[in-house]
Coordinates of C-alpha atoms in Angstrom, one line a residue:
M1 CA 0.3 0.1 0.0
T2 CA 1.2 3.7 -0.7
D3 CA 0.3 6.6 1.3
M4 CA -0.6 8.3 -1.8
K5 CA -2.8 5.8 -3.3
R6 CA -1.0 6.0 -6.6
R7 CA -3.3 4.2 -8.7
P8 CA -1.8 1.2 -10.2
L9 CA -1.3 0.5 -13.5
V10 CA -0.8 -2.6 -15.1
L11 CA 0.2 -2.8 -19.0
A12 CA 0.6 -5.6 -21.3
N13 CA 3.3 -5.6 -24.3
W14 CA 2.7 -7.9 -27.0
K15 CA 5.8 -7.0 -28.5
M16 CA 6.2 -8.5 -32.2
N17 CA 3.2 -11.3 -31.3
M18 CA -0.4 -11.8 -31.8
T19 CA -1.9 -12.1 -35.5
P20 CA -4.6 -9.5 -36.9
S21 CA -7.0 -12.9 -36.7
Q22 CA -6.5 -12.6 -32.8
V23 CA -6.8 -9.4 -31.5
L24 CA -10.1 -8.3 -31.9
P25 CA -11.0 -11.7 -29.9
Y26 CA -8.9 -11.0 -27.6
L27 CA -9.9 -7.3 -26.6
D28 CA -13.6 -9.3 -26.4
Q29 CA -12.5 -10.9 -23.6
V30 CA -10.8 -8.2 -21.8
I31 CA -12.7 -5.4 -22.4
P32 CA -16.4 -6.7 -20.5
E33 CA -14.3 -7.5 -17.1
V34 CA -12.0 -4.6 -17.5
E35 CA -15.5 -2.2 -17.3
K36 CA -16.6 -4.4 -14.2
D37 CA -13.5 -2.4 -12.3
T38 CA -12.0 0.7 -11.5
G39 CA -9.2 0.1 -9.2
A40 CA -6.3 -0.4 -11.5
D41 CA -5.8 1.9 -14.9
V42 CA -5.2 -0.8 -17.7
A43 CA -3.5 -0.6 -21.3
I44 CA -2.2 -3.0 -23.6
A45 CA 0.9 -1.9 -25.7
A46 CA 0.8 -3.5 -29.5
Q47 CA 2.5 -3.3 -32.7
D48 CA 1.6 -0.4 -35.1
L49 CA -0.4 -2.1 -37.2
Y50 CA -2.6 -3.3 -34.9
L51 CA -3.0 0.4 -33.4
A52 CA -5.7 2.1 -35.1
Q53 CA -8.0 -0.9 -34.6
M54 CA -8.1 -1.5 -31.8
V55 CA -8.0 2.0 -30.5
K56 CA -11.5 1.8 -32.6
A57 CA -12.6 -1.4 -30.5
T58 CA -11.8 0.0 -27.3
T59 CA -13.3 3.4 -27.5
N60 CA -15.1 4.9 -24.3
T61 CA -14.1 1.7 -22.4
R62 CA -11.6 1.8 -19.7
L63 CA -9.2 -0.3 -22.2
A64 CA -6.2 2.1 -23.0
I65 CA -3.9 1.7 -26.2
A66 CA -0.5 1.8 -26.1
A67 CA 2.7 2.0 -28.4
E68 CA 5.5 0.3 -28.4
N69 CA 7.9 3.0 -29.2
A70 CA 7.5 6.4 -30.7
H71 CA 10.1 8.8 -32.8
W72 CA 11.9 11.8 -31.8
T73 CA 10.2 14.0 -34.5
D74 CA 6.7 14.5 -35.9
E75 CA 7.1 13.8 -39.1
G76 CA 10.4 13.9 -41.9
A77 CA 12.4 11.5 -44.1
Y78 CA 12.4 8.5 -41.5
T79 CA 11.3 5.3 -43.4
G80 CA 9.6 2.5 -41.0
E81 CA 9.5 4.9 -38.0
T82 CA 6.7 6.0 -36.2
S83 CA 5.2 9.7 -35.6
P84 CA 4.2 10.5 -32.0
K85 CA 1.6 12.8 -33.4
A86 CA 0.5 10.3 -36.2
L87 CA -0.5 7.8 -32.7
A88 CA -1.8 11.0 -30.7
E89 CA -4.2 11.5 -33.5
I90 CA -5.8 8.2 -34.2
G91 CA -6.3 8.0 -29.9
V92 CA -3.2 6.2 -28.4
S93 CA -2.8 6.9 -24.8
Y94 CA 0.5 5.9 -24.1
V95 CA 3.6 5.1 -25.6
L96 CA 6.7 2.8 -24.1
I97 CA 10.3 4.5 -24.5
G98 CA 13.8 3.0 -23.9
H99 CA 12.5 -0.8 -23.6
F100 CA 15.7 -2.8 -23.0
E101 CA 14.9 -4.7 -26.3
R102 CA 14.8 -1.6 -27.6
R103 CA 18.1 0.0 -26.9
K104 CA 20.1 -3.8 -26.7
L105 CA 19.2 -4.7 -30.4
F106 CA 18.6 -1.2 -31.5
N107 CA 21.2 0.6 -30.0
E108 CA 18.7 3.2 -28.1
T109 CA 21.1 5.4 -26.4
D110 CA 20.1 7.4 -23.5
G111 CA 19.5 10.5 -25.5
R112 CA 18.0 9.3 -28.1
V113 CA 15.1 8.1 -25.2
N114 CA 15.3 11.5 -24.2
L115 CA 14.3 12.9 -27.6
K116 CA 11.3 10.0 -28.0
T117 CA 10.4 11.2 -24.4
K118 CA 10.3 14.9 -25.5
A119 CA 8.3 14.6 -28.3
A120 CA 5.6 11.8 -26.9
L121 CA 5.0 14.7 -24.4
K122 CA 4.7 17.0 -26.5
N123 CA 2.1 15.6 -28.5
G124 CA -0.1 14.5 -25.5
L125 CA 1.2 11.2 -25.2
K126 CA 1.6 9.4 -21.6
V127 CA 5.0 7.5 -21.3
I128 CA 6.2 5.3 -20.0
V129 CA 10.2 5.2 -19.3
D130 CA 12.0 2.0 -19.0
L131 CA 15.0 1.4 -17.2
D132 CA 17.7 -1.2 -17.1
E133 CA 20.0 0.2 -15.1
D134 CA 21.8 -2.1 -12.5
M135 CA 20.8 -1.1 -9.1
S136 CA 23.6 -3.4 -7.3
T137 CA 26.2 -1.0 -8.3
Y138 CA 24.0 1.4 -5.8
D139 CA 24.4 -0.7 -2.9
T140 CA 26.7 0.9 -0.5
V141 CA 25.7 4.3 -2.1
N142 CA 23.5 7.0 0.5
P143 CA 19.7 6.7 -1.5
N144 CA 20.2 10.8 -0.9
T145 CA 22.5 11.3 -3.3
V146 CA 21.8 9.1 -5.6
V147 CA 20.3 9.9 -8.9
L148 CA 20.2 7.0 -11.3
A149 CA 22.3 7.6 -14.8
Q150 CA 19.5 7.0 -17.0
L151 CA 16.8 8.2 -15.3
R152 CA 18.5 11.7 -15.5
A153 CA 19.3 11.2 -18.7
A154 CA 16.1 10.6 -20.0
L155 CA 14.1 13.0 -18.2
A156 CA 16.9 15.7 -19.2
G157 CA 15.1 19.1 -20.1
I158 CA 11.2 17.5 -19.1
S159 CA 9.6 19.9 -16.2
A160 CA 7.7 18.8 -12.8
E161 CA 4.6 19.9 -14.9
E162 CA 5.4 17.0 -17.4
L163 CA 5.9 14.5 -15.1
D164 CA 2.5 13.7 -14.5
Q165 CA 2.1 12.3 -17.2
V166 CA 4.8 10.2 -17.1
A167 CA 5.9 6.7 -15.1
I168 CA 8.6 5.1 -14.9
A169 CA 9.1 0.8 -15.8
Y170 CA 12.3 -0.9 -14.2
E171 CA 13.0 -4.7 -16.0
P172 CA 16.2 -6.3 -14.7
T173 CA 17.8 -7.2 -18.2
W174 CA 18.5 -10.9 -17.2
A175 CA 14.3 -10.8 -16.0
I176 CA 12.9 -10.1 -19.4
G177 CA 11.9 -12.9 -21.2
S178 CA 14.4 -15.3 -18.9
G179 CA 11.3 -17.1 -16.6
E180 CA 13.0 -15.8 -13.5
A181 CA 11.6 -12.6 -12.0
A182 CA 13.4 -10.5 -9.7
S183 CA 12.8 -10.9 -5.5
A184 CA 9.9 -9.0 -4.4
T185 CA 12.8 -7.6 -2.1
A186 CA 14.8 -6.3 -4.8
A187 CA 12.4 -5.1 -7.1
Q188 CA 11.2 -2.8 -4.2
K189 CA 14.2 -1.7 -3.1
A190 CA 15.1 -0.8 -7.1
A191 CA 11.8 1.6 -7.1
V192 CA 13.0 3.0 -3.7
L193 CA 16.5 4.2 -5.5
I194 CA 14.1 5.2 -8.9
R195 CA 11.9 7.0 -6.6
Q196 CA 14.7 8.7 -4.4
S197 CA 16.4 9.8 -7.5
L198 CA 13.3 11.3 -8.7
K199 CA 13.1 13.6 -5.7
N200 CA 17.3 14.7 -6.0
L201 CA 16.2 15.6 -9.6
Y202 CA 13.0 17.2 -8.6
S203 CA 10.9 16.7 -5.4
S204 CA 9.6 14.7 -2.9
G205 CA 6.1 15.8 -3.6
V206 CA 6.8 15.0 -7.6
A207 CA 8.6 11.8 -7.1
E208 CA 5.6 10.5 -4.2
K209 CA 3.3 11.2 -7.6
I210 CA 4.9 9.3 -10.1
R211 CA 3.9 5.7 -10.7
I212 CA 6.9 2.7 -10.7
L213 CA 6.3 -0.5 -12.9
Y214 CA 8.2 -3.5 -12.3
G215 CA 8.6 -5.9 -15.1
G216 CA 10.6 -9.3 -15.9
S217 CA 8.9 -12.6 -15.8
V218 CA 6.2 -11.1 -14.3
T219 CA 3.6 -13.8 -14.2
T220 CA 0.1 -14.5 -11.7
K221 CA 2.3 -16.4 -9.0
N222 CA 4.5 -13.8 -8.4
A223 CA 2.8 -10.6 -9.1
A224 CA 1.1 -10.1 -5.6
A225 CA 4.5 -10.5 -4.5
F226 CA 5.2 -7.3 -6.8
L227 CA 2.8 -5.0 -6.3
S228 CA 1.9 -5.1 -2.4
Q229 CA 5.5 -3.5 -2.2
N230 CA 5.3 0.3 -1.0
D231 CA 6.6 1.7 -4.2
I232 CA 5.5 -0.6 -6.7
D233 CA 2.6 0.9 -8.8
G234 CA 1.8 -1.6 -10.9
V235 CA 3.4 -4.3 -13.8
L236 CA 4.9 -4.9 -17.4
V237 CA 3.9 -7.6 -18.4
G238 CA 5.1 -9.4 -21.2
K239 CA 4.7 -13.2 -22.0
A240 CA 1.8 -14.0 -19.4
A241 CA -0.7 -11.0 -20.9
L242 CA -0.6 -12.6 -24.5
D243 CA -3.2 -15.1 -22.4
P244 CA -6.5 -12.7 -21.9
K245 CA -7.0 -15.1 -18.9
Q246 CA -4.2 -14.8 -16.8
F247 CA -4.1 -11.0 -18.1
L248 CA -7.4 -10.3 -16.2
E249 CA -6.1 -12.7 -13.7
L250 CA -3.2 -9.9 -13.2
I251 CA -5.7 -7.5 -12.8
D252 CA -7.4 -8.4 -10.3
I253 CA -4.7 -9.0 -8.1
A254 CA -3.3 -5.1 -8.9
Q255 CA -6.9 -4.4 -7.9
A256 CA -6.8 -6.3 -4.7
T257 CA -3.2 -5.3 -3.8
H258 CA -3.7 -1.5 -3.7

């Protein structure tokens, strides 16, 4: 439980999964259940080619749609990229920026993460900034002096007011897709470092409002342990969220633990 009762966010990241024929049947199962409850925010991130279809199917529902990436400019000669302006125009709500797979497989730098975050915010998108920084390097450091390097870079030039539209997701690189999640204690320790870094960069008031998500092999078996931690306000779910029944169970868990 959190002092400010930050509303939990359960975010499915389909990655490059699902086929066109699977999208609407999945949503048909999820939307009615999401509509019954108001205890958590729920979103699904999908491939670009599904987004317009998904936004249309979820209009006037509680289920939000997210993009998995966006470019740092609104338009131009960037073949294969996706405009944040276009995403906003079709009704996408969230965008993931700086996911570990983008950093590792597509050489996304901290500087690019910052540019993309600014562009998304400028277009009215809510941003989930992903961090995979090694928190173990701060074991012997006074938390009151810590500012995580990836966090500082991602938020450079972003105002406290703009941070109202930002959430932070922590995904230890070794846990993503491995089937082995971090312990809830380790995840909470990382979340504390993230929140303390936000305090050091901005203020306590700003830091206490920001949602921090854990991602990396989240399942229906371990989600409650993560979500019951004081500084973890949601989960970013990959493989488990490909099954609508498991995704709905994760949403129930989030509502029960906050």
